Coordinates of C-alpha atoms and ligand atoms in Angstrom, one line a residue:
Chain D
M108 CA 0.1 0.0 0.0
P109 CA 1.2 3.6 -0.7
I110 CA 2.4 5.2 2.3
D111 CA 0.4 8.4 1.0
T112 CA -3.0 6.5 1.3
Y113 CA -2.1 5.3 4.5
Q114 CA -1.6 8.8 6.0
K115 CA -4.2 10.4 4.2
V116 CA -7.1 7.9 4.3
I117 CA -6.5 4.9 6.6
L118 CA -5.5 6.8 9.7
P119 CA -8.2 9.5 9.3
L120 CA -10.6 6.7 9.2
L121 CA -9.0 4.9 12.1
G122 CA -9.6 8.1 14.1
A123 CA -13.1 8.3 13.3
A124 CA -13.8 4.7 14.1
G125 CA -12.2 5.4 17.3
V126 CA -14.5 8.3 18.0
L127 CA -17.6 6.3 17.1
V128 CA -16.5 3.5 19.3
V129 CA -16.1 5.8 22.3
W130 CA -19.6 7.5 21.4
A131 CA -21.2 4.1 21.4
I132 CA -19.8 3.2 24.7
V133 CA -20.8 6.4 26.3
S134 CA -24.3 6.1 25.0
A135 CA -24.5 2.7 26.3
T136 CA -23.2 3.4 29.9
L137 CA -22.7 6.9 31.2
A138 CA -25.5 8.9 29.1
P139 CA -28.4 6.4 28.4
D140 CA -30.2 9.6 26.7
L141 CA -27.5 10.0 24.1
P142 CA -28.7 8.2 21.1
S143 CA -26.2 5.5 19.8
P144 CA -24.4 6.0 16.5
L145 CA -26.6 3.5 15.1
R146 CA -29.9 5.0 16.3
T147 CA -28.7 8.4 15.4
W148 CA -28.3 7.0 11.6
Q149 CA -31.6 5.3 11.5
E150 CA -33.4 8.3 12.6
S151 CA -31.5 10.6 10.4
R152 CA -31.3 8.7 7.5
R153 CA -34.0 10.6 5.5
Y154 CA -32.6 13.9 6.2
I155 CA -29.3 13.0 4.5
L156 CA -30.3 10.6 1.7
D157 CA -33.3 12.9 0.7
P158 CA -31.7 16.1 1.6
F159 CA -34.4 18.5 -0.3
F160 CA -37.7 17.2 1.3
K161 CA -39.8 19.8 2.9
D162 CA -42.6 18.6 5.5
G163 CA -42.9 22.1 7.2
E164 CA -41.4 25.1 8.1
M165 CA -39.0 23.2 10.6
N166 CA -39.0 19.8 9.2
Q167 CA -36.6 19.7 5.8
G168 CA -33.9 17.7 4.6
M169 CA -30.3 18.8 5.5
G170 CA -29.6 20.2 2.4
R171 CA -32.4 22.7 2.4
L172 CA -31.6 23.7 5.9
A173 CA -27.9 24.1 5.3
F174 CA -28.9 26.1 2.1
Y175 CA -30.9 28.6 4.5
S176 CA -27.9 28.8 6.8
L177 CA -25.4 29.3 4.0
V178 CA -27.4 32.2 2.3
R179 CA -27.8 34.1 5.7
V180 CA -23.9 33.5 6.4
G181 CA -23.3 34.7 2.9
K182 CA -25.1 38.0 3.4
G183 CA -23.4 38.4 7.1
F184 CA -20.0 37.5 5.5
A185 CA -20.4 39.8 2.6
L186 CA -21.4 42.8 4.9
A187 CA -18.5 41.9 7.1
L188 CA -16.0 42.2 4.3
A189 CA -17.7 45.1 2.8
I190 CA -17.2 47.1 6.2
G191 CA -14.2 45.2 7.6
T192 CA -11.7 45.7 4.4
P193 CA -12.0 49.6 4.1
I194 CA -11.7 49.9 8.3
G195 CA -8.7 47.6 8.0
F196 CA -7.0 49.7 5.3
L197 CA -7.9 53.1 7.2
L198 CA -6.1 51.6 10.2
G199 CA -3.2 50.5 8.6
L200 CA -2.7 53.7 6.2
S201 CA -3.7 56.7 8.9
R202 CA -2.0 56.9 12.1
R203 CA -4.8 59.3 13.2
F204 CA -7.4 56.9 12.3
H205 CA -5.6 54.4 13.9
Q206 CA -5.5 56.1 17.1
S207 CA -8.9 57.0 16.8
F208 CA -10.5 53.7 16.3
D209 CA -8.0 51.0 17.4
P210 CA -9.2 51.3 21.2
I211 CA -12.7 50.7 19.9
V212 CA -11.9 47.8 17.7
Q213 CA -10.1 46.2 20.5
F214 CA -13.1 46.9 22.8
M215 CA -15.7 45.3 20.5
R216 CA -13.7 42.5 19.3
P217 CA -14.2 40.1 22.2
I218 CA -17.9 40.9 22.7
S219 CA -20.0 37.5 22.1
P220 CA -22.6 37.2 19.3
L221 CA -25.0 36.4 22.2
A222 CA -24.7 39.8 23.3
W223 CA -25.1 41.4 19.9
L224 CA -28.2 39.5 18.8
P225 CA -30.8 40.8 21.3
L226 CA -29.4 44.4 20.3
G227 CA -30.1 43.5 16.7
L228 CA -33.3 42.5 17.4
V229 CA -34.1 45.8 19.0
I230 CA -32.7 47.9 15.9
F231 CA -34.4 45.8 13.4
Q232 CA -37.4 44.5 14.7
K233 CA -37.1 41.2 12.8
S234 CA -34.9 38.2 13.2
E235 CA -33.7 37.8 9.7
P236 CA -31.6 41.3 9.5
A237 CA -30.9 40.9 13.2
A238 CA -29.0 37.7 12.4
I239 CA -27.1 39.1 9.7
F240 CA -26.0 42.3 11.9
T241 CA -24.8 39.9 14.4
I242 CA -22.8 37.7 11.9
A243 CA -21.4 41.0 10.3
L244 CA -20.6 42.4 13.7
C245 CA -19.0 39.3 15.1
A246 CA -17.0 38.0 11.9
M247 CA -15.4 41.2 10.6
W248 CA -12.6 41.6 13.2
P249 CA -10.1 39.3 11.8
T250 CA -10.5 40.8 8.3
V251 CA -10.1 44.3 10.0
I252 CA -6.9 43.5 12.0
N253 CA -5.2 41.3 9.3
T254 CA -5.7 44.0 6.7
A255 CA -4.3 46.6 9.2
V256 CA -1.4 44.5 10.2
G257 CA -0.7 43.6 6.2
V258 CA -0.6 47.3 5.4
R259 CA 1.6 48.2 8.2
S260 CA 4.1 45.4 7.4
I261 CA 4.5 46.5 3.5
S262 CA 8.1 46.3 2.8
Q263 CA 9.8 49.8 3.0
D264 CA 11.6 48.6 -0.6
Y265 CA 8.4 48.5 -2.3
L266 CA 7.1 52.0 -0.8
N267 CA 10.5 53.5 -1.9
V268 CA 10.0 52.3 -5.8
G269 CA 6.7 54.5 -5.3
R270 CA 8.4 57.2 -4.0
V271 CA 11.1 57.2 -6.3
L272 CA 8.8 57.3 -9.1
K273 CA 6.5 59.9 -7.7
L274 CA 3.4 57.9 -7.8
S275 CA 0.3 59.5 -6.6
R276 CA -1.7 58.3 -3.6
T277 CA -4.3 56.5 -5.5
T278 CA -1.7 54.9 -8.0
T279 CA 0.6 53.7 -4.9
L280 CA -2.6 52.4 -3.4
R281 CA -3.7 50.6 -6.6
R282 CA -0.6 49.2 -7.7
I283 CA 1.6 48.7 -4.5
V284 CA -0.2 48.7 -1.2
I285 CA -3.4 46.7 -1.9
P286 CA -1.5 44.0 -3.9
A287 CA 1.0 43.7 -1.2
T288 CA -1.6 43.5 1.3
L289 CA -3.7 41.1 -0.4
P290 CA -2.5 37.9 1.2
Y291 CA -3.0 39.2 4.7
V292 CA -6.5 40.4 3.5
F293 CA -7.5 36.8 2.5
T294 CA -6.1 35.2 5.6
G295 CA -8.6 37.8 7.3
Y296 CA -11.4 36.7 5.3
R297 CA -10.9 33.1 5.9
L298 CA -10.9 33.5 9.5
S299 CA -14.2 35.8 9.3
L300 CA -15.8 33.2 7.3
G301 CA -15.2 30.4 10.1
L302 CA -16.2 33.1 12.6
A303 CA -19.6 33.9 10.7
W304 CA -20.1 30.5 10.5
L305 CA -20.0 29.9 14.3
V306 CA -22.2 32.9 14.9
I307 CA -24.9 31.5 12.6
V308 CA -25.7 28.7 14.6
A309 CA -26.1 30.7 17.8
S310 CA -28.1 33.2 16.1
E311 CA -30.5 30.8 14.5
M312 CA -30.8 29.0 17.8
L313 CA -31.8 32.3 19.5
T314 CA -34.1 33.5 16.8
G315 CA -35.6 30.2 15.7
T316 CA -35.4 30.8 12.1
P317 CA -35.1 28.0 9.8
G318 CA -31.7 26.6 9.1
V319 CA -29.3 24.1 10.6
G320 CA -29.0 26.0 14.0
G321 CA -32.8 26.7 14.2
F322 CA -33.5 22.9 13.4
L323 CA -31.1 21.6 16.2
W324 CA -32.7 24.1 18.7
Q325 CA -36.3 22.9 17.9
E326 CA -35.3 19.1 17.8
Y327 CA -33.8 19.6 21.4
N328 CA -37.1 21.1 22.5
S329 CA -39.0 18.1 20.8
L330 CA -36.5 15.9 22.7
V331 CA -35.3 14.3 19.3
Y332 CA -32.0 14.1 20.3
S333 CA -30.5 12.1 17.6
H334 CA -31.2 15.2 15.3
I335 CA -29.0 17.2 17.6
I336 CA -26.1 15.0 16.7
L337 CA -27.2 15.1 12.8
S338 CA -27.1 19.0 13.2
V339 CA -23.7 19.1 15.0
L340 CA -22.1 16.9 12.2
T341 CA -23.6 18.7 9.5
I342 CA -22.5 22.1 10.9
G343 CA -19.0 20.6 11.6
A344 CA -19.0 19.3 7.9
I345 CA -19.9 22.5 6.3
G346 CA -17.4 24.4 8.5
F347 CA -14.8 22.3 7.2
V348 CA -15.4 22.7 3.7
L349 CA -16.0 26.5 3.7
D350 CA -12.4 26.6 5.4
R351 CA -11.0 24.2 2.8
L352 CA -12.6 26.5 0.1
M353 CA -11.2 29.7 1.6
G354 CA -8.0 28.2 2.0
L355 CA -7.6 27.3 -1.7
V356 CA -8.3 31.0 -2.5
E357 CA -5.9 32.2 0.1
A358 CA -3.2 29.8 -1.5
R359 CA -3.7 31.5 -4.8
V360 CA -3.4 34.9 -3.8
R361 CA -0.3 34.1 -1.6
I362 CA 1.4 32.7 -4.8
S363 CA 0.9 35.6 -7.2
Chain P
M225 CA 29.8 73.9 -11.2
A226 CA 29.4 70.0 -11.7
Y227 CA 26.4 68.3 -12.7
L228 CA 26.1 66.6 -9.4
E229 CA 27.4 68.1 -6.5
V230 CA 27.9 66.7 -2.9
R231 CA 29.2 68.6 -0.2
G232 CA 29.9 67.8 3.3
L233 CA 27.3 65.0 3.4
R234 CA 26.7 63.7 7.1
K235 CA 24.5 61.2 8.1
S236 CA 23.9 59.2 11.5
Y237 CA 21.2 56.6 12.3
R238 CA 19.8 56.9 15.8
A239 CA 18.5 53.6 17.2
R240 CA 17.7 52.4 20.8
G241 CA 21.4 51.1 21.0
G242 CA 22.7 54.7 20.5
V243 CA 23.9 56.7 17.5
T244 CA 25.9 55.1 14.4
P245 CA 27.6 57.9 12.7
V246 CA 27.8 56.5 9.0
L247 CA 29.0 59.1 6.9
G248 CA 31.2 61.9 8.2
G249 CA 31.3 64.6 5.5
V250 CA 31.1 63.1 2.0
D251 CA 32.2 65.2 -1.1
L252 CA 31.7 64.1 -4.6
T253 CA 31.2 65.5 -8.0
L254 CA 30.0 64.2 -11.3
D255 CA 29.9 65.6 -14.7
E256 CA 27.3 65.1 -17.2
G257 CA 27.5 61.7 -19.2
E258 CA 30.2 60.5 -16.8
F259 CA 30.4 57.1 -15.2
V260 CA 31.9 57.1 -11.7
A261 CA 32.2 54.4 -9.3
V262 CA 32.4 54.4 -5.6
V263 CA 34.2 51.3 -4.0
G264 CA 34.3 50.4 -0.4
Y265 CA 34.1 47.8 1.9
S266 CA 30.5 46.2 3.1
G267 CA 29.1 48.2 5.8
S268 CA 31.0 51.3 5.0
G269 CA 27.7 53.5 4.2
K270 CA 27.5 53.1 0.2
T271 CA 23.8 52.5 0.4
T272 CA 23.1 55.1 2.8
L273 CA 25.3 57.5 0.4
V274 CA 22.7 56.2 -2.5
S275 CA 19.8 56.8 -0.3
L276 CA 20.8 60.4 0.5
I277 CA 21.3 61.2 -3.2
A278 CA 18.0 59.6 -4.1
G279 CA 16.4 61.8 -1.4
L280 CA 15.0 58.7 0.3
V281 CA 16.7 59.7 3.4
T282 CA 17.5 63.1 4.7
P283 CA 21.0 64.1 5.5
D284 CA 22.0 65.6 9.0
A285 CA 24.2 68.1 7.3
G286 CA 25.7 68.8 3.7
E287 CA 24.1 69.6 0.5
I288 CA 23.2 67.7 -2.8
R289 CA 22.7 69.6 -6.1
L290 CA 21.9 67.9 -9.2
D291 CA 21.9 70.0 -12.3
G292 CA 21.9 73.2 -10.2
A293 CA 18.9 72.2 -8.2
P294 CA 19.1 71.1 -4.4
V295 CA 17.7 67.8 -3.8
T296 CA 15.0 67.2 -1.3
E297 CA 12.7 64.6 -2.0
P298 CA 13.1 61.4 -4.2
G299 CA 12.2 61.6 -8.0
P300 CA 12.8 59.8 -11.1
E301 CA 15.3 62.3 -12.6
R302 CA 17.5 60.4 -9.9
G303 CA 16.7 56.7 -11.1
I304 CA 18.1 53.9 -9.0
V305 CA 18.6 50.4 -9.4
F306 CA 18.3 49.2 -5.8
Q307 CA 20.8 46.8 -4.2
Q308 CA 18.1 44.1 -3.4
Y309 CA 16.4 45.0 -7.0
S310 CA 13.1 45.7 -5.2
L311 CA 10.9 44.5 -8.0
L312 CA 7.2 44.2 -7.2
P313 CA 6.5 40.3 -7.2
W314 CA 2.9 40.9 -8.1
L315 CA 3.8 42.5 -11.4
S316 CA 5.5 40.6 -14.7
V317 CA 8.7 42.0 -16.0
R318 CA 6.8 44.0 -18.5
S319 CA 4.7 45.6 -15.9
N320 CA 7.4 46.4 -13.6
V321 CA 8.9 48.5 -16.3
A322 CA 5.9 49.9 -17.5
L323 CA 5.0 51.4 -13.9
A324 CA 8.2 53.5 -14.4
V325 CA 7.4 54.4 -18.1
D326 CA 4.0 55.3 -17.5
A327 CA 4.9 57.4 -14.5
V328 CA 7.6 59.4 -16.1
N329 CA 5.6 60.0 -19.4
P330 CA 2.1 60.7 -18.3
T331 CA 1.5 62.8 -21.4
L332 CA 2.6 60.3 -24.1
P333 CA -0.2 58.3 -25.9
A334 CA -0.5 54.5 -24.5
S335 CA 0.8 53.3 -27.8
A336 CA 4.3 55.2 -27.4
R337 CA 4.4 54.3 -24.0
R338 CA 4.1 50.5 -25.0
R339 CA 6.8 50.9 -27.4
L340 CA 9.2 52.7 -25.0
T341 CA 8.5 49.8 -22.6
D342 CA 9.2 47.1 -25.5
E343 CA 12.4 48.9 -26.4
L344 CA 13.8 49.1 -22.7
I345 CA 12.9 45.3 -22.3
A346 CA 14.7 44.4 -25.6
L347 CA 17.5 46.4 -24.5
V348 CA 18.2 44.3 -21.6
N349 CA 17.5 41.1 -23.8
L350 CA 14.5 40.0 -21.7
T351 CA 11.8 40.0 -24.6
P352 CA 11.2 36.4 -24.1
A353 CA 10.7 36.5 -20.3
A354 CA 8.4 39.8 -20.5
W355 CA 5.5 38.1 -19.1
K356 CA 7.1 36.4 -16.4
R357 CA 6.9 37.2 -12.7
P358 CA 10.0 38.1 -10.8
R359 CA 10.1 34.9 -8.8
E360 CA 10.3 33.0 -12.0
L361 CA 13.5 34.7 -12.9
S362 CA 17.2 33.9 -12.3
G363 CA 19.1 36.3 -10.2
G364 CA 20.9 37.8 -13.4
M365 CA 17.5 38.2 -15.2
R366 CA 16.0 40.1 -12.1
Q367 CA 19.2 42.5 -12.1
R368 CA 18.3 43.2 -16.0
V369 CA 14.8 44.0 -15.0
A370 CA 15.9 46.4 -12.3
V371 CA 18.4 48.1 -15.0
A372 CA 15.6 48.3 -17.3
R373 CA 13.3 49.9 -14.7
G374 CA 16.0 52.4 -13.7
L375 CA 16.7 53.5 -17.6
A376 CA 12.9 53.7 -17.9
M377 CA 12.7 56.6 -15.3
Q378 CA 14.7 58.6 -18.0
P379 CA 17.2 59.7 -15.2
K380 CA 19.5 62.6 -15.3
L381 CA 21.5 60.6 -13.1
L382 CA 21.3 56.7 -12.6
L383 CA 22.2 55.4 -9.3
M384 CA 23.4 51.7 -9.3
D385 CA 23.6 50.1 -5.7
E386 CA 26.1 47.0 -6.0
P387 CA 23.9 46.0 -9.1
F388 CA 25.9 42.8 -9.7
S389 CA 27.3 41.7 -6.3
A390 CA 24.6 39.2 -5.7
L391 CA 25.5 37.2 -8.7
D392 CA 27.9 34.3 -9.7
A393 CA 31.2 35.5 -11.5
L394 CA 30.1 34.1 -14.9
T395 CA 26.7 36.0 -14.8
R396 CA 28.4 39.1 -13.3
A397 CA 30.8 39.3 -16.4
T398 CA 28.1 39.1 -18.8
L399 CA 25.9 41.8 -17.2
Q400 CA 29.2 44.2 -17.0
D401 CA 29.5 43.8 -20.5
E402 CA 25.9 44.5 -21.1
L403 CA 26.3 47.6 -19.0
L404 CA 29.1 48.7 -21.1
R405 CA 27.0 48.2 -24.2
I406 CA 23.9 50.2 -23.0
W407 CA 25.9 53.0 -21.2
G408 CA 27.9 53.2 -24.8
E409 CA 24.6 53.4 -26.4
R410 CA 22.7 55.9 -24.0
R411 CA 25.6 57.8 -22.3
T412 CA 23.6 58.1 -19.2
T413 CA 25.3 59.7 -16.2
V414 CA 26.1 56.9 -14.0
M415 CA 27.0 56.4 -10.3
L416 CA 27.9 52.9 -9.6
I417 CA 28.2 51.5 -6.3
T418 CA 30.3 48.5 -5.8
N419 CA 32.8 46.5 -3.4
D420 CA 34.8 45.2 -6.5
V421 CA 37.8 47.1 -7.4
D422 CA 38.1 45.3 -10.8
E423 CA 34.7 45.8 -11.8
A424 CA 35.0 49.8 -10.9
I425 CA 38.0 49.9 -13.1
L426 CA 36.5 48.0 -15.9
L427 CA 33.3 50.3 -15.9
A428 CA 34.0 53.5 -14.7
D429 CA 35.8 56.8 -16.0
R430 CA 36.7 57.8 -12.2
I431 CA 36.7 55.9 -8.9
Y432 CA 36.0 57.3 -5.6
P433 CA 37.2 54.9 -2.7
M434 CA 35.4 55.2 0.4
T435 CA 36.9 54.6 3.9
P436 CA 35.6 51.9 6.2
G437 CA 33.0 53.5 8.5
P438 CA 32.2 54.8 11.0
N439 CA 32.1 58.4 9.8
A440 CA 32.9 57.3 6.2
V441 CA 34.4 59.8 3.9
L442 CA 35.5 59.6 0.0
G443 CA 39.1 59.7 -0.9
P444 CA 40.2 61.6 -3.8
A445 CA 39.1 60.2 -7.1
I446 CA 41.3 58.2 -9.1
E447 CA 41.1 58.6 -13.0
V448 CA 40.8 55.4 -14.9
G449 CA 43.2 56.0 -18.0
L450 CA 41.9 53.3 -20.1
P451 CA 40.5 54.1 -23.3
R452 CA 36.8 53.0 -24.5
P453 CA 35.6 50.6 -25.6
R454 CA 37.4 48.3 -23.3
P455 CA 37.7 44.8 -24.1
R456 CA 37.7 42.7 -21.0
R457 CA 40.7 40.3 -22.3
H458 CA 44.3 41.4 -21.5
M459 CA 42.8 44.6 -19.6
S460 CA 44.6 43.6 -16.4
L461 CA 47.9 43.9 -18.2
E462 CA 47.6 47.3 -19.3
P463 CA 49.9 49.8 -17.3
A464 CA 46.9 52.2 -16.8
Y465 CA 44.8 49.5 -15.3
Q466 CA 47.5 48.4 -12.9
K467 CA 48.1 51.9 -11.9
A468 CA 44.7 52.5 -10.9
R469 CA 44.1 49.1 -9.2
Q470 CA 47.5 49.7 -7.1
A471 CA 46.2 53.2 -6.0
L472 CA 42.8 52.0 -5.0
V473 CA 43.8 48.9 -3.0
E474 CA 46.6 50.9 -1.3
F475 CA 44.1 53.6 -0.2
L476 CA 41.4 51.0 1.0
R477 CA 44.0 49.1 2.8
G478 CA 45.7 51.8 4.3
R479 CA 42.4 53.5 5.5
S480 CA 41.4 49.8 6.7
R481 CA 44.7 49.3 8.7
L482 CA 44.2 52.8 10.3
A483 CA 40.5 51.8 11.2
S484 CA 41.4 48.4 12.6
T485 CA 44.0 50.3 14.9
A486 CA 40.9 52.4 16.0
G487 CA 39.0 49.2 16.8
H488 CA 37.4 48.2 13.6
P489 CA 39.3 45.2 12.2
R490 CA 38.4 44.6 8.5
E491 CA 40.3 42.7 5.9
P492 CA 40.5 43.8 2.5
R493 CA 39.4 41.0 -0.2
P494 CA 41.2 41.5 -3.4
R495 CA 39.6 39.9 -6.3
A496 CA 41.4 38.4 -9.5
P497 CA 39.8 39.9 -12.6
I498 CA 37.8 37.7 -14.9
Q499 CA 39.7 37.1 -18.2
Ligands
ATP259 N1 17.9 52.3 8.6 C1 19.0 52.1 9.3 N2 19.0 52.2 10.6 C2 20.0 52.1 11.5 N3 21.3 51.7 10.9 C3 21.4 51.4 9.7 C4 20.4 51.8 8.7 N4 20.9 51.4 7.7 C5 22.1 51.2 7.5 N5 22.6 51.4 8.9 C6 24.1 51.1 9.3 O1 24.7 52.0 8.6 C7 26.1 51.4 8.1 C8 26.0 51.4 6.7 O2 25.2 50.8 6.0 P1 24.9 50.8 4.6 O3 23.7 49.9 4.2 O4 25.0 52.1 4.0 O5 26.5 50.2 3.9 P2 26.8 49.4 2.6 O6 28.3 50.1 2.4 O7 25.8 49.8 1.6 O8 27.0 47.9 2.8 P3 26.7 46.8 1.9 O9 28.1 46.7 1.0 O10 26.8 45.4 2.8 O11 25.6 46.9 1.1 C9 25.7 50.0 8.7 O12 26.5 50.1 9.8 C10 24.6 49.9 9.0 O13 24.2 48.9 10.3
MG260 MG1 24.6 48.6 0.4

């Protein structure tokens, strides 16, 4: 067997099997309410094998629920980038802007989505815009901070080229500052997307909107515990795929 | 008054560890169309001198005038080939050169600017690699791009900071010959920084030796009495070559011995000329 398949396929499968065994043992001994792997699969099969069925607002295939969540995350993430990228550039470019707003950034960064969401509901009166507001507000910080750091770590050598050529401010920004910062910006985007996905679940749980997180909370209230596990696994899988996709984009930017 | 006049130039760098006095009163003149070299040991302050003339760094004291006008800020009329090349890695060879062409000729129509760019790339023999990124180039090719960009600034004075010192001996010889050819065609006023005595003699009309720092100064200029064009072969046997070399090495060694008694040991490293 080639060593590569061993390391990349066999070992991860062994790890997953190990987790399944522990899960089965725990559900059989310590936590009788926790559904076993087999029961989880039996009760969740339809949601995975027929991912787009719709029996009601909250009873839909995982494909549909994930789609709702992804659309919401997409909107919040786009808003986070649209606000966060320019703020990051301003923080990096202008000393005065940095002195004025860096303390606020450091202050807002650690605030949990759970704290923003009620405020969003107060401001927007509807759960959908409140959720997007929360996602954007929580997810934008890695973009802000990475962009600012990227601008400030541009090599003086590149800036000197612009100075000798007497490039205008806009040309310097377009031809030197932005391209030099791009790898940092995209690292920020990847981290922001991860955060946005973390926040979506919390905000759906709190607002009860249809989506993976909303489904999870409803099934908890209906005592269908196997569907909680189904939701958790779906959230993990989608988060993993999103991170990998953004990783590919990031790698492309880094090379050029 | 000379084309480039540098008078009493002083520069120290202040850092947390204290003050490093780098240049201690540098005097230098260049005539229009002249090729002058500055030779000195590593760390003596050559890049600092170039940055001052380029206007990238402000002097503590002294004066720089080019064509009568005092130098206060950077500008393309003092074109520069950086020691570490400083090519923009996200731009192709062509775009790196075009950036300078476009910056210096904003009123020219786009087609004329394109033609200028193509000419410069052809001049440094990079036409086949014009669409490559800097990271896909060899060291010698990167060096050529840097020269093309320096020339693209259509400078009154071209500052070249150790342009060949990062290259292997064979490539260096090829590029020295190319530089001689280009200079023969364009007659740009050039100030070449180097740590290689033989390179200075091969290329320059006059050579300023620089004392090892701190507080480096330039010694009296040494005229290279060799006729042009200068064939590389047998040149080291010419009496004029021997004379210039001896004068330079003597000055540099003497100064380095003085410096070493002052607690700054430095050994000269003479290099055999490439035949
Ligand atoms: N930005 C800076 N801040 C502080 N010290 C500096 C700075 N730039 C250069 N120096 C110091 O000034 C001295 C001269 O440096 P410089 O780069 O001018 O030397 P150089 O002759 O160009 O050397 P090399 O041949 O190795 O390129 C060195 O001691 C260096 O440590
Ligand atoms: Mg140097």
